[in-house]
Amino acid sequence: MNLEVNLAGLRLKNPFMPASGTFAYGVEFLDRKDEIDITEFGAIVTKGISLRERFGNPPERIAEVPCGLLNSIGLENIGLERFLKEKWPLLKEIGVPVIVNIFGEKEEEFEILSEELDRAKVHALEVNLSCPNVDKGGMEFGQDRKVTGRIVEIVKGKFKAGPVFVKLAPNFVNIIEVAKVCEKKGADGLSLINTIMGMAIDVEKREFLISRGVAGLSGPAIHPISLYIVYRVYQEVKIPIIGVGGVYDYRSAIEFLMVGAKAVQIGSMIFVEPGIINKIIRDTKDYMRRHKIDDIKKIIGCMQKVKKGE
Ligand SMILES: Cc1cc2nc3c(=O)[nH]c(=O)nc-3n(C[C@H](O)[C@H](O)[C@H](O)COP(=O)(O)O)c2cc1C
């Protein structure tokens, strides 16, 4: 039985990997092998890395809502220098492709990050464009097509060590048009989707559940939305798509493959069930056995009218 996929040149032994920000830097889980075996993953995706260390937003910054999770962590992370010193040397020895998620507050930061991570020869980048652009008064990079195009050009100009995936959110944008700009400017793939803006209120206290008010919604609540977005964007671009949003079991993961995603990320549900990625890999194999599917590629895109080759 073959679960291998070629994701823009990255050879993955299966399509399943954690979503950025829900699995730390990956290496933290190396000594929890009885529960989580990261050597079985298709890839590892790191927490978003910025040029400098960030402490994120004050609490409350995470809250459960029906079928989902609201978060406004504020992109807390250890920064490029510490990542390269403390995490990358361990990560690169695991034997699983590592996709490093990056973000910046200014265009120049994306440039330096790409240059340094190219020098370190990380296997791939995932560029998070759902972060505030300081030069545009805090508007998200991904909400401006021109800025999006420029960032993709900058990153592609500096990072040669592997493919560049661009991660987009569907907040106040025509995500199909933004996806097309990414493809035109040379992105090797797309990660769809990041969290959807949302909020919740404690009506007794008249307080937002998340201190900042606005937060990102993730978890099963967003799965039908992310599935539809992958379905639609697949019809408009040739580059591969990584489906992400609300995966909670092998069925919801396989749905992404069926609408054309080449790989699938699992995020919020890791907090509920830390071993979920290993379980999805096992259950997908069982699904393939039950349905006599010898190669996972036979599922990819099977629910699309538009057919695409490898
Ligand atoms: C606590 C938390 C932290 C996150 N941090 C990042 C991040 O640093 N970079 C990023 O691109 N996405 C980040 N995300 C978004 C996830 O990678 C993913 O796109 C989103 O949660 C939808 O997937 P899910 O429903 O499976 O969680 C974060 C999500 C959560 C819940």
CSV table of N, CA, C and O and ligand atoms in Angstrom, one decimal, residues 18-22 45-49 61-62 69-73 75-77 101-103 126-130 167-168 191-196 216-223 226 244-248 256 265-271, ligand 1:
chain,number,residue,atom,x,y,z
A,18,PRO,N,1.5,18.1,11.2
A,18,PRO,CA,0.8,19.1,12.1
A,18,PRO,C,0.7,20.4,11.4
A,18,PRO,O,1.5,20.8,10.5
A,19,ALA,N,-0.3,21.2,11.9
A,19,ALA,CA,-0.4,22.6,11.4
A,19,ALA,C,0.4,23.5,12.3
A,19,ALA,O,0.6,23.3,13.5
A,20,SER,N,1.0,24.6,11.7
A,20,SER,CA,1.9,25.5,12.4
A,20,SER,C,1.2,26.0,13.7
A,20,SER,O,0.1,26.4,13.7
A,21,GLY,N,2.0,26.1,14.8
A,21,GLY,CA,1.5,26.7,16.0
A,21,GLY,C,0.8,25.8,16.9
A,21,GLY,O,0.5,26.2,18.1
A,22,THR,N,0.6,24.6,16.5
A,22,THR,CA,-0.1,23.6,17.4
A,22,THR,C,0.8,22.4,17.7
A,22,THR,O,0.3,21.5,18.4
A,45,VAL,N,5.8,20.6,10.7
A,45,VAL,CA,5.7,22.0,10.4
A,45,VAL,C,5.9,22.8,11.7
A,45,VAL,O,5.3,22.5,12.7
A,46,THR,N,6.8,23.7,11.7
A,46,THR,CA,7.2,24.4,12.9
A,46,THR,C,6.2,25.5,13.3
A,46,THR,O,5.5,26.0,12.4
A,47,LYS,N,6.2,25.9,14.5
A,47,LYS,CA,5.6,27.2,15.0
A,47,LYS,C,6.1,28.3,14.1
A,47,LYS,O,7.2,28.3,13.6
A,48,GLY,N,5.3,29.4,13.9
A,48,GLY,CA,5.8,30.5,13.1
A,48,GLY,C,7.0,31.2,13.7
A,48,GLY,O,7.0,31.5,14.9
A,49,ILE,N,8.0,31.4,12.8
A,49,ILE,CA,9.3,32.0,13.3
A,49,ILE,C,9.4,33.4,12.8
A,49,ILE,O,9.2,33.7,11.6
A,61,ARG,N,-5.9,34.4,25.9
A,61,ARG,CA,-5.6,34.4,24.5
A,61,ARG,C,-5.9,33.1,23.8
A,61,ARG,O,-5.6,32.9,22.7
A,62,ILE,N,-6.6,32.2,24.6
A,62,ILE,CA,-7.1,31.0,24.0
A,62,ILE,C,-8.4,30.6,24.7
A,62,ILE,O,-8.5,30.8,25.9
A,69,LEU,N,-12.0,26.5,18.5
A,69,LEU,CA,-11.1,27.2,19.4
A,69,LEU,C,-10.9,28.6,18.9
A,69,LEU,O,-10.7,28.8,17.7
A,70,LEU,N,-10.9,29.5,19.8
A,70,LEU,CA,-10.5,30.9,19.4
A,70,LEU,C,-9.1,31.1,20.0
A,70,LEU,O,-8.8,30.8,21.2
A,71,ASN,N,-8.2,31.7,19.2
A,71,ASN,CA,-6.9,32.0,19.8
A,71,ASN,C,-6.4,33.4,19.3
A,71,ASN,O,-6.7,33.8,18.1
A,72,SER,N,-5.7,34.0,20.1
A,72,SER,CA,-5.0,35.2,19.8
A,72,SER,C,-3.6,35.2,20.5
A,72,SER,O,-3.4,36.0,21.4
A,73,ILE,N,-2.8,34.2,20.1
A,73,ILE,CA,-1.5,34.0,20.8
A,73,ILE,C,-0.6,35.2,20.5
A,73,ILE,O,0.2,35.5,21.4
A,75,LEU,N,1.5,35.2,17.9
A,75,LEU,CA,2.6,34.7,17.2
A,75,LEU,C,3.9,34.7,18.1
A,75,LEU,O,5.0,35.0,17.6
A,76,GLU,N,3.7,34.3,19.3
A,76,GLU,CA,4.8,34.2,20.2
A,76,GLU,C,5.8,33.1,19.7
A,76,GLU,O,5.4,32.1,19.2
A,77,ASN,N,7.1,33.4,19.7
A,77,ASN,CA,8.1,32.4,19.2
A,77,ASN,C,9.5,32.8,19.7
A,77,ASN,O,9.7,33.9,20.1
A,101,ASN,N,7.7,27.5,9.2
A,101,ASN,CA,6.7,28.5,9.0
A,101,ASN,C,7.3,29.8,9.4
A,101,ASN,O,7.9,29.9,10.5
A,102,ILE,N,7.2,30.8,8.6
A,102,ILE,CA,7.8,32.2,8.9
A,102,ILE,C,6.7,33.3,8.7
A,102,ILE,O,5.7,33.1,8.0
A,103,PHE,N,7.0,34.4,9.4
A,103,PHE,CA,6.2,35.6,9.2
A,103,PHE,C,7.0,36.8,9.6
A,103,PHE,O,8.0,36.7,10.3
A,126,GLU,N,7.0,27.7,4.8
A,126,GLU,CA,5.6,28.0,4.7
A,126,GLU,C,5.4,29.5,5.2
A,126,GLU,O,5.8,29.8,6.3
A,127,VAL,N,5.0,30.3,4.3
A,127,VAL,CA,5.0,31.8,4.5
A,127,VAL,C,3.6,32.2,5.0
A,127,VAL,O,2.6,32.1,4.3
A,128,ASN,N,3.5,32.6,6.3
A,128,ASN,CA,2.2,33.0,6.9
A,128,ASN,C,1.9,34.4,6.5
A,128,ASN,O,2.6,35.3,7.0
A,129,LEU,N,0.9,34.7,5.7
A,129,LEU,CA,0.6,36.0,5.3
A,129,LEU,C,-0.6,36.6,6.1
A,129,LEU,O,-1.1,37.7,5.8
A,130,SER,N,-1.0,35.9,7.2
A,130,SER,CA,-2.1,36.4,8.0
A,130,SER,C,-1.5,37.1,9.3
A,130,SER,O,-1.8,36.7,10.4
A,167,LYS,N,0.7,30.5,2.9
A,167,LYS,CA,-0.4,30.2,3.7
A,167,LYS,C,-1.4,31.4,3.8
A,167,LYS,O,-1.0,32.5,4.2
A,168,LEU,N,-2.6,31.1,3.4
A,168,LEU,CA,-3.6,32.2,3.3
A,168,LEU,C,-4.8,32.0,4.2
A,168,LEU,O,-5.1,30.9,4.5
A,191,SER,N,-1.0,26.7,1.4
A,191,SER,CA,-1.5,26.1,2.5
A,191,SER,C,-2.9,26.8,2.8
A,191,SER,O,-2.9,28.0,3.1
A,192,LEU,N,-3.9,26.1,2.7
A,192,LEU,CA,-5.3,26.7,2.9
A,192,LEU,C,-6.1,25.9,3.9
A,192,LEU,O,-6.4,24.7,3.7
A,193,ILE,N,-6.4,26.5,5.0
A,193,ILE,CA,-6.5,27.9,5.3
A,193,ILE,C,-5.9,28.2,6.7
A,193,ILE,O,-5.8,27.3,7.5
A,194,ASN,N,-5.6,29.5,7.0
A,194,ASN,CA,-5.3,29.9,8.3
A,194,ASN,C,-6.6,30.1,9.1
A,194,ASN,O,-7.7,30.0,8.5
A,195,THR,N,-6.5,30.5,10.3
A,195,THR,CA,-7.8,30.7,11.1
A,195,THR,C,-8.7,31.8,10.5
A,195,THR,O,-8.2,32.7,9.8
A,196,ILE,N,-9.9,31.7,10.8
A,196,ILE,CA,-10.9,32.7,10.4
A,196,ILE,C,-11.2,33.6,11.5
A,196,ILE,O,-11.5,33.2,12.7
A,216,GLY,N,-8.6,34.2,16.2
A,216,GLY,CA,-8.7,33.3,15.0
A,216,GLY,C,-9.5,32.1,15.4
A,216,GLY,O,-9.2,31.4,16.4
A,217,LEU,N,-10.5,31.7,14.6
A,217,LEU,CA,-11.3,30.5,14.9
A,217,LEU,C,-10.7,29.4,14.1
A,217,LEU,O,-10.3,29.5,12.9
A,218,SER,N,-10.5,28.2,14.8
A,218,SER,CA,-10.0,27.0,14.2
A,218,SER,C,-10.8,25.8,14.8
A,218,SER,O,-11.7,26.0,15.6
A,219,GLY,N,-10.4,24.6,14.3
A,219,GLY,CA,-11.1,23.4,14.8
A,219,GLY,C,-12.3,23.0,13.9
A,219,GLY,O,-12.6,23.7,12.9
A,220,PRO,N,-13.0,21.9,14.3
A,220,PRO,CA,-14.0,21.3,13.5
A,220,PRO,C,-15.0,22.3,12.9
A,220,PRO,O,-15.5,22.1,11.8
A,221,ALA,N,-15.3,23.4,13.7
A,221,ALA,CA,-16.2,24.4,13.2
A,221,ALA,C,-15.9,25.0,11.8
A,221,ALA,O,-16.8,25.3,11.0
A,222,ILE,N,-14.6,25.0,11.5
A,222,ILE,CA,-14.2,25.6,10.2
A,222,ILE,C,-14.0,24.6,9.1
A,222,ILE,O,-13.7,25.0,7.9
A,223,HIS,N,-14.1,23.3,9.4
A,223,HIS,CA,-13.8,22.3,8.4
A,223,HIS,C,-14.6,22.4,7.1
A,223,HIS,O,-14.0,22.4,6.0
A,226,SER,N,-13.1,25.4,5.1
A,226,SER,CA,-11.8,25.1,4.5
A,226,SER,C,-11.9,24.1,3.4
A,226,SER,O,-11.2,24.2,2.4
A,244,VAL,N,-5.9,22.6,5.3
A,244,VAL,CA,-5.8,22.7,6.7
A,244,VAL,C,-7.0,23.5,7.2
A,244,VAL,O,-7.4,24.4,6.6
A,245,GLY,N,-7.6,22.9,8.3
A,245,GLY,CA,-8.7,23.6,8.9
A,245,GLY,C,-9.7,22.5,9.4
A,245,GLY,O,-10.4,21.9,8.6
A,246,GLY,N,-9.7,22.3,10.7
A,246,GLY,CA,-10.7,21.6,11.3
A,246,GLY,C,-10.7,20.1,11.2
A,246,GLY,O,-11.7,19.4,11.5
A,247,VAL,N,-9.5,19.5,10.8
A,247,VAL,CA,-9.5,18.0,10.7
A,247,VAL,C,-9.6,17.4,12.1
A,247,VAL,O,-8.9,17.8,13.0
A,248,TYR,N,-10.5,16.4,12.2
A,248,TYR,CA,-10.7,15.8,13.5
A,248,TYR,C,-10.6,14.3,13.4
A,248,TYR,O,-10.7,13.6,14.5
A,256,PHE,N,-10.2,16.3,2.5
A,256,PHE,CA,-9.3,17.3,1.8
A,256,PHE,C,-8.6,16.7,0.6
A,256,PHE,O,-8.5,17.3,-0.4
A,265,GLN,N,-2.9,19.1,6.9
A,265,GLN,CA,-2.4,19.5,8.2
A,265,GLN,C,-3.5,19.4,9.3
A,265,GLN,O,-4.6,19.7,9.0
A,266,ILE,N,-3.0,19.0,10.5
A,266,ILE,CA,-4.0,18.8,11.6
A,266,ILE,C,-3.5,19.8,12.7
A,266,ILE,O,-2.3,19.7,13.1
A,267,GLY,N,-4.4,20.6,13.2
A,267,GLY,CA,-4.0,21.6,14.2
A,267,GLY,C,-4.6,21.5,15.5
A,267,GLY,O,-4.2,20.7,16.4
A,268,SER,N,-5.7,22.2,15.7
A,268,SER,CA,-6.4,22.3,17.0
A,268,SER,C,-6.7,21.0,17.7
A,268,SER,O,-6.6,20.8,18.9
A,269,MET,N,-7.0,20.0,16.9
A,269,MET,CA,-7.4,18.7,17.5
A,269,MET,C,-6.3,18.0,18.2
A,269,MET,O,-6.5,17.0,18.9
A,270,ILE,N,-5.0,18.4,17.9
A,270,ILE,CA,-3.9,17.9,18.6
A,270,ILE,C,-4.0,18.1,20.1
A,270,ILE,O,-3.6,17.3,20.9
A,271,PHE,N,-4.6,19.3,20.4
A,271,PHE,CA,-4.7,19.7,21.8
A,271,PHE,C,-5.7,18.7,22.5
A,271,PHE,O,-5.6,18.5,23.7
B,1,LIG,C1,-2.9,28.0,19.1
B,1,LIG,C2,-2.7,28.2,17.6
B,1,LIG,C3,-1.5,28.8,17.1
B,1,LIG,C4,-1.3,29.0,15.8
B,1,LIG,N1,-0.1,29.5,15.3
B,1,LIG,C5,0.1,29.6,14.0
B,1,LIG,C6,1.4,30.1,13.5
B,1,LIG,O1,2.3,30.5,14.2
B,1,LIG,N2,1.5,30.3,12.1
B,1,LIG,C7,0.5,29.9,11.2
B,1,LIG,O2,0.7,30.0,10.0
B,1,LIG,N3,-0.7,29.4,11.7
B,1,LIG,C8,-0.9,29.3,13.0
B,1,LIG,N4,-2.1,28.7,13.5
B,1,LIG,C9,-3.1,28.3,12.5
B,1,LIG,C10,-3.0,26.8,12.3
B,1,LIG,O3,-1.8,26.4,11.7
B,1,LIG,C11,-4.2,26.4,11.3
B,1,LIG,O4,-4.1,27.0,10.1
B,1,LIG,C12,-5.6,26.6,11.9
B,1,LIG,O5,-5.6,26.4,13.3
B,1,LIG,C13,-6.6,25.8,11.2
B,1,LIG,O6,-6.4,24.4,11.4
B,1,LIG,P1,-7.1,23.5,12.6
B,1,LIG,O7,-8.6,23.8,12.5
B,1,LIG,O8,-6.8,22.1,12.3
B,1,LIG,O9,-6.5,24.0,13.9
B,1,LIG,C14,-2.3,28.6,14.9
B,1,LIG,C15,-3.5,28.0,15.3
B,1,LIG,C16,-3.7,27.8,16.7
B,1,LIG,C17,-4.9,27.1,17.2
